Coordinates of C-alpha atoms and ligand atoms in Angstrom, one line a residue:
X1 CA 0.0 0.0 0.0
X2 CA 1.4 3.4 -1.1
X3 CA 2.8 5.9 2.2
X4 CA 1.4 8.6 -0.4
X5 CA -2.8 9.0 -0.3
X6 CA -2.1 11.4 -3.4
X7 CA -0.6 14.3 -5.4
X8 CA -1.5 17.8 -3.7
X9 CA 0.6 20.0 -6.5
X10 CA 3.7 21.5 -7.4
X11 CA 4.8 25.0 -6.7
X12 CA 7.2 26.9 -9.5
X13 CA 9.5 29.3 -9.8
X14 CA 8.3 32.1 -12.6
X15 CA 10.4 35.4 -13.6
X16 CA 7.0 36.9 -14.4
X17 CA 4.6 36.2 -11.2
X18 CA 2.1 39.0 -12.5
X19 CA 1.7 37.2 -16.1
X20 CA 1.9 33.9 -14.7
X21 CA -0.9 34.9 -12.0
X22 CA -3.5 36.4 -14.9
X23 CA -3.1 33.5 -16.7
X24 CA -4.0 30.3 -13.8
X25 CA -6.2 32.8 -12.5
X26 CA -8.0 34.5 -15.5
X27 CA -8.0 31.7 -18.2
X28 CA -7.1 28.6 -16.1
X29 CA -9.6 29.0 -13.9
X30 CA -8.4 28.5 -10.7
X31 CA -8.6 30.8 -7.7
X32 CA -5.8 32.9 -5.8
X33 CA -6.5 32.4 -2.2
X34 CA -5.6 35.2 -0.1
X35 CA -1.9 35.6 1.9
X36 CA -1.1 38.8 3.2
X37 CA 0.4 41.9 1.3
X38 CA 3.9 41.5 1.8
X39 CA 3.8 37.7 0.7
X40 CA 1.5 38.2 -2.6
X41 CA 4.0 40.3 -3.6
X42 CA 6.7 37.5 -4.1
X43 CA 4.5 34.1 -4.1
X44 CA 0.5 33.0 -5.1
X45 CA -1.2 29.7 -4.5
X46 CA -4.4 29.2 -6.1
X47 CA -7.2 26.1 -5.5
X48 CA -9.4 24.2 -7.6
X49 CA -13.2 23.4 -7.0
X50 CA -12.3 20.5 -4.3
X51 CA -11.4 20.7 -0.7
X52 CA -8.1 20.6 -0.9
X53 CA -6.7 23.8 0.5
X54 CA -5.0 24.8 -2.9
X55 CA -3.1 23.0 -5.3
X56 CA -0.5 24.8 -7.0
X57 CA 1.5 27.8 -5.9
X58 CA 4.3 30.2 -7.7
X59 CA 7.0 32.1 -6.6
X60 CA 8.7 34.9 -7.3
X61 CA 12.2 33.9 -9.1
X62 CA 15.3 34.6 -11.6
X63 CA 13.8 31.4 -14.2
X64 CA 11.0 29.4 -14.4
X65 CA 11.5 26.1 -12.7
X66 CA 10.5 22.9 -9.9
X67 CA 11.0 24.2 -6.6
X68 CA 9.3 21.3 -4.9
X69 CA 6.1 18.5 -5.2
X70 CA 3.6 18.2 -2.9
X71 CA 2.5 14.8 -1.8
X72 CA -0.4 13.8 1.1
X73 CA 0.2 11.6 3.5
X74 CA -3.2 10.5 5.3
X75 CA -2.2 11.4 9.0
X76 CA 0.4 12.2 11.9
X77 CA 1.1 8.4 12.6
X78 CA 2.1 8.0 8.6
X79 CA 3.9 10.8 8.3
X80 CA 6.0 10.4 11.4
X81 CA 6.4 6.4 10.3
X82 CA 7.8 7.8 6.5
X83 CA 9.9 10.2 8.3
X84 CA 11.1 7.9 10.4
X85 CA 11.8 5.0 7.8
X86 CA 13.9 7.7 5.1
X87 CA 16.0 8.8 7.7
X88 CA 16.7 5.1 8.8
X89 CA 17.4 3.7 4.9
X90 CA 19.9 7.2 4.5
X91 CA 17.7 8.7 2.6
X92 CA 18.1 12.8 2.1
X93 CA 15.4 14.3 4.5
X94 CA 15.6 17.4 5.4
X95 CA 14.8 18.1 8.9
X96 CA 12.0 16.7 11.5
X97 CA 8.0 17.1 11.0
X98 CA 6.9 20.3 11.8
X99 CA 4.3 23.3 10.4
X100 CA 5.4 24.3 7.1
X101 CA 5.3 28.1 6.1
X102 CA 2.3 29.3 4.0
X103 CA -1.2 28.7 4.0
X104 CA -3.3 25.1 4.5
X105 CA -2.2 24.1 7.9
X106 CA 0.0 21.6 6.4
X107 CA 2.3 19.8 8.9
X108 CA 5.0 17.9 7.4
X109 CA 8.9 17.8 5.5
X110 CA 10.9 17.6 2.7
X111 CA 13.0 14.8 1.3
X112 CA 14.8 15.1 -2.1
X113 CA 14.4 12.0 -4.3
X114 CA 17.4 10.2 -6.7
X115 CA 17.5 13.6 -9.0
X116 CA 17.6 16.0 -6.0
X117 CA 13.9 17.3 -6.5
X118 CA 12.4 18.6 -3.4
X119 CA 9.7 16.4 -2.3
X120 CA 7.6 18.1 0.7
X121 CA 5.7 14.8 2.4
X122 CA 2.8 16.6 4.3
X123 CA -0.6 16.0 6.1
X124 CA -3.4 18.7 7.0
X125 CA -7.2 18.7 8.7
X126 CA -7.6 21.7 6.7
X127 CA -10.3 21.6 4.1
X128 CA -11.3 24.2 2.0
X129 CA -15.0 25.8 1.7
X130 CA -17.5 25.4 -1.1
X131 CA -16.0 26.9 -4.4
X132 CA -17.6 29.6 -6.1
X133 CA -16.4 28.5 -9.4
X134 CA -18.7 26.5 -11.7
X135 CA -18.0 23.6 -14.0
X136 CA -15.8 23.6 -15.8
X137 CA -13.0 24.9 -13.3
X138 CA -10.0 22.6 -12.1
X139 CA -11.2 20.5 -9.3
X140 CA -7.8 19.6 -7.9
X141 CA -4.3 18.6 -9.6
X142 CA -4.6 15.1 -11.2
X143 CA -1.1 14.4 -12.0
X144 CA 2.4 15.3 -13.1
X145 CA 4.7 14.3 -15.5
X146 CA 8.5 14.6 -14.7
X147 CA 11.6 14.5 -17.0
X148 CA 14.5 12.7 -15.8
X149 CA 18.0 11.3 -17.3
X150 CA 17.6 7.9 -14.5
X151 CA 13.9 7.6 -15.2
X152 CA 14.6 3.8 -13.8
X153 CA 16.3 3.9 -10.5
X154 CA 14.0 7.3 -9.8
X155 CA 11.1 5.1 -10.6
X156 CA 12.6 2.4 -8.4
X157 CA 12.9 5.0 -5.4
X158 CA 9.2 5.9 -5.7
X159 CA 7.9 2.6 -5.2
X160 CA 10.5 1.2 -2.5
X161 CA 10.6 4.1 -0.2
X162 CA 7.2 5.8 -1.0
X163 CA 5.2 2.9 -2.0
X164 CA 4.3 3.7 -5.3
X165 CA 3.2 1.3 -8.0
X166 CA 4.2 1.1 -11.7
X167 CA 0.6 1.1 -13.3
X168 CA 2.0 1.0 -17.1
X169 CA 4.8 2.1 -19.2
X170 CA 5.6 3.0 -22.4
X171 CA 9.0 1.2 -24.1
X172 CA 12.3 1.7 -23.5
X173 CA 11.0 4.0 -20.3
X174 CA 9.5 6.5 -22.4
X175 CA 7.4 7.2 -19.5
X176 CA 6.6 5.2 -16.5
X177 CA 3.2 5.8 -14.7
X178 CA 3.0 5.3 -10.9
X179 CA -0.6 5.6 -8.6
X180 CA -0.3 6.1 -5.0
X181 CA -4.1 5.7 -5.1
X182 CA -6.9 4.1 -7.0
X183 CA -6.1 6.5 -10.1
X184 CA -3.9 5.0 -12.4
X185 CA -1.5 7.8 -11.9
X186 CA -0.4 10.6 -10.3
X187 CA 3.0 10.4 -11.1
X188 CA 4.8 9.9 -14.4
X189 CA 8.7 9.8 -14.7
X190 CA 10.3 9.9 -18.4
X191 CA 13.6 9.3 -19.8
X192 CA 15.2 12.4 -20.9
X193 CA 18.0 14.5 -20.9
X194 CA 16.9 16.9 -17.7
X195 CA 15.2 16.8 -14.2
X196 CA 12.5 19.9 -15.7
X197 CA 8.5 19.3 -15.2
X198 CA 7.5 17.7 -18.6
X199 CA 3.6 18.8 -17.7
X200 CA 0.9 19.3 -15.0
X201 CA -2.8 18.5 -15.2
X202 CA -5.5 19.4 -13.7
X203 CA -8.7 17.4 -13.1
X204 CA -11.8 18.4 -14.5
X205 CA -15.2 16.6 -13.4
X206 CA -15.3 14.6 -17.3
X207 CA -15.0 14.5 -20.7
X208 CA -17.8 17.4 -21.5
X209 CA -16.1 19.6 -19.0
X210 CA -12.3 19.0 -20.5
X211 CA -14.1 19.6 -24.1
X212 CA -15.8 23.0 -22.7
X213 CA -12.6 24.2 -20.2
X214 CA -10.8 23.7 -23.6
X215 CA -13.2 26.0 -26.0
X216 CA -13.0 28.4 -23.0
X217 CA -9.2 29.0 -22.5
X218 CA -8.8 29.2 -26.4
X219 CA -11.1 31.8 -26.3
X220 CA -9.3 33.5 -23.6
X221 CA -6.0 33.8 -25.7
X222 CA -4.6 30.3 -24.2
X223 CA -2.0 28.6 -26.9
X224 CA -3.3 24.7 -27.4
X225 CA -0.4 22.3 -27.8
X226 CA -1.9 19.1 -28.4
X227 CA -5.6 18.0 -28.4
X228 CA -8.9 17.3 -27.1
X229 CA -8.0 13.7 -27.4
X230 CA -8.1 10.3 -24.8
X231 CA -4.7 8.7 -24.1
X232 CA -3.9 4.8 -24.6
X233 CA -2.5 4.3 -20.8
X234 CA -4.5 5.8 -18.3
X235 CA -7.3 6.4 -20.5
X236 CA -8.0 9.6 -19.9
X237 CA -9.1 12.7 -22.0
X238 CA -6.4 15.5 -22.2
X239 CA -6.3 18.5 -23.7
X240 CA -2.5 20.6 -23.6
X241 CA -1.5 24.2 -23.3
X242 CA 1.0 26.4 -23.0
X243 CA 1.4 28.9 -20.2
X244 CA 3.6 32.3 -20.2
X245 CA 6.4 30.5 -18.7
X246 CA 6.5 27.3 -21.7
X247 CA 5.7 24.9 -19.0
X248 CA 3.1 22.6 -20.4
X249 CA -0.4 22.4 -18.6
X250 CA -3.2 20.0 -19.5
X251 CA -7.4 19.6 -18.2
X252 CA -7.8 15.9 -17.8
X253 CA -10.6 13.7 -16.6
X254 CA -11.8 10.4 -16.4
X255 CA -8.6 8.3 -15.4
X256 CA -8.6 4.7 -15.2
X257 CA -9.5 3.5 -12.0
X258 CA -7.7 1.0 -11.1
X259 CA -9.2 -1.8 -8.8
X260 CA -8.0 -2.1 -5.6
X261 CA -8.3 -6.1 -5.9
X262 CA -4.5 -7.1 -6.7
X263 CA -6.0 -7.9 -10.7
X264 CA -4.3 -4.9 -12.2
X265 CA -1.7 -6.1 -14.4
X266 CA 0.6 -3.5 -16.0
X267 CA 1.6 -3.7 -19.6
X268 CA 3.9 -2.1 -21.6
X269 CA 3.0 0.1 -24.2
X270 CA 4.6 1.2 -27.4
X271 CA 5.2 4.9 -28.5
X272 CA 3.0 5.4 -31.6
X273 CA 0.8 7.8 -32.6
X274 CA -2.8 5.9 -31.7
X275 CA -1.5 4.9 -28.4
X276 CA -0.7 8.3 -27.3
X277 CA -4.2 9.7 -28.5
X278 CA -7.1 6.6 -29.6
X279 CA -9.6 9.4 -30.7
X280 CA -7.0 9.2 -34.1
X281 CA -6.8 12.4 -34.1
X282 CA -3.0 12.5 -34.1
X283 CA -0.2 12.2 -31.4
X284 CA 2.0 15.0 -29.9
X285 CA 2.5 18.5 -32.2
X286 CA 6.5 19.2 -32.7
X287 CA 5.8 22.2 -30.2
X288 CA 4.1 20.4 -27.7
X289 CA 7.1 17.4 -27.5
X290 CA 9.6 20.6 -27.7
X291 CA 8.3 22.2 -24.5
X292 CA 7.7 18.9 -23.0
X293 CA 11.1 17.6 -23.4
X294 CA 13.1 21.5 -22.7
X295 CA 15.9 21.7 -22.9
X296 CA 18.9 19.5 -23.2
X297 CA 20.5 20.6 -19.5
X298 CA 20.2 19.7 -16.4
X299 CA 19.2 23.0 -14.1
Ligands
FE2_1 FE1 -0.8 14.0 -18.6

């Protein structure tokens, strides 16, 4: 069973926090929750439709990048028990549980995984109030992709010290999908030639709603990368975009769900066209695999 109940968000770096803000806020369609003055100046965290307290934040810096993924961990027993069990195998944790800074109530810490990303392990009995957004706003984050040059032995990490499970993968570790929960995933770790964010996605309630989010953030001015389509693994609808920074965003719904039961067997997959999107309406645009991919260095 996973030590992780499930993917909170990621917070960024951007070089341009007012255009980045318009844009999750004004087309995305998520909500910037209030910090005071002298923090909104430098960082924003926003929140979907769903309870959880919010689900992606930016701050203030020199380049876009990853400063750290947030993962849930169901309660103070778990968390101290993970805590305890990384800093028995030697694994980089950075300093006791305790009440992280910014907003939620989160309690919690950081460990870095194989690539040196920031990891912040957290619980909270925070909950947030009834959204005043409408379908079809973001419920929550759904999952994220994440580029790496040891997508193997980082997938290996995962599942032995945060008790992830493979749920398919494409050849030659194109990209591996790991579930912490019943969705079939909520991370996915692909070969490549850096440790950047390949793309975030955010859940929307279904198919209709990714269809309609889509219409609406074109009309907004949004750049479209790749879709509406419906992936092979993981089944679910996608639709890509760009944001000012060139990372890669997408609206998803309807994941696999994968049974609880012990039955799920995972396959491998290969990298063609009709896998990547069975709605035939054609794989990845050259743009879309460009900003995915980024640059060859690692930050
Ligand atoms: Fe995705």
């Amino acid at each position: 069973m996973s030590r992780v109940s499930a993917l909170r968000g990621l917070v960024l770096a951007t070089p341009n926090l007012a255009a980045a803000r318009a844009f999750y806020t004004g087309i995305w369609g998520l909500d910037e929750i209030e910090a005071d003055g002298a923090a909104s100046a430098s960082c924003a965290f926003f929140r979907g439709r769903g309870p959880e307290p919010w689900v992606f934040g930016l701050e203030r810096g020199e380049a876009a990048r990853l400063l750290r993924v947030l993962l849930a961990v169901a309660g103070r027993k778990e968390l101290d028990a993970l805590h305890e069990a990384l800093v028995r195998t030697g694994q980089r944790v950075q300093g006791p549980p305790a009440l992280l800074p910014g907003p939620g109530g989160y309690h919690g810490f950081t460990v870095l995984d194989p690539d040196g990303r920031a990891l912040e392990l957290s619980t909270t009995e925070h909950a947030a109030p009834a959204s005043p957004r409408g379908v079809p706003a973001p419920l929550r984050t759904s999952h994220v992709v994440l580029n790496s040059p040891q997508a193997r032995p980082v997938v290996e990490w995962y599942v032995r010290h945060l008790g992830l499970q493979v749920s398919d993968r494409y050849e030659n570790d194109g990209l591996i999908f790991l579930r912490c929960n019943r969705d079939h995933h909520c991370l996915g770790i692909g070969q490549g030639s850096n440790t950047r964010v390949n793309h975030q996605a955010f859940l929307l309630d279904d198919e209709a709603a990714v269809l309609a989010a889509g219409r609406a953030a074109v009309a907004r001015g949004a750049q479209a990368l790749w879709g509406p389509g419906r992936h092979g693994p993981g089944g679910n609808v996608f639709h890509y975009f760009r944001d000012p920074d060139d990372n890669v965003v997408e609206y998803t719904a309807e994941l696999i769900q994968v049974p609880d039961d012990g039955s799920w067997q995972a396959k491998e997959w290969q990298r063609t066209p009709a896998n990547a999107n069975v709605w035939g309406t054609g794989g990845p645009s050259p743009q879309a695999i460009a900003l995915m991919n980024g640059p060859a260095e690692t930050p």
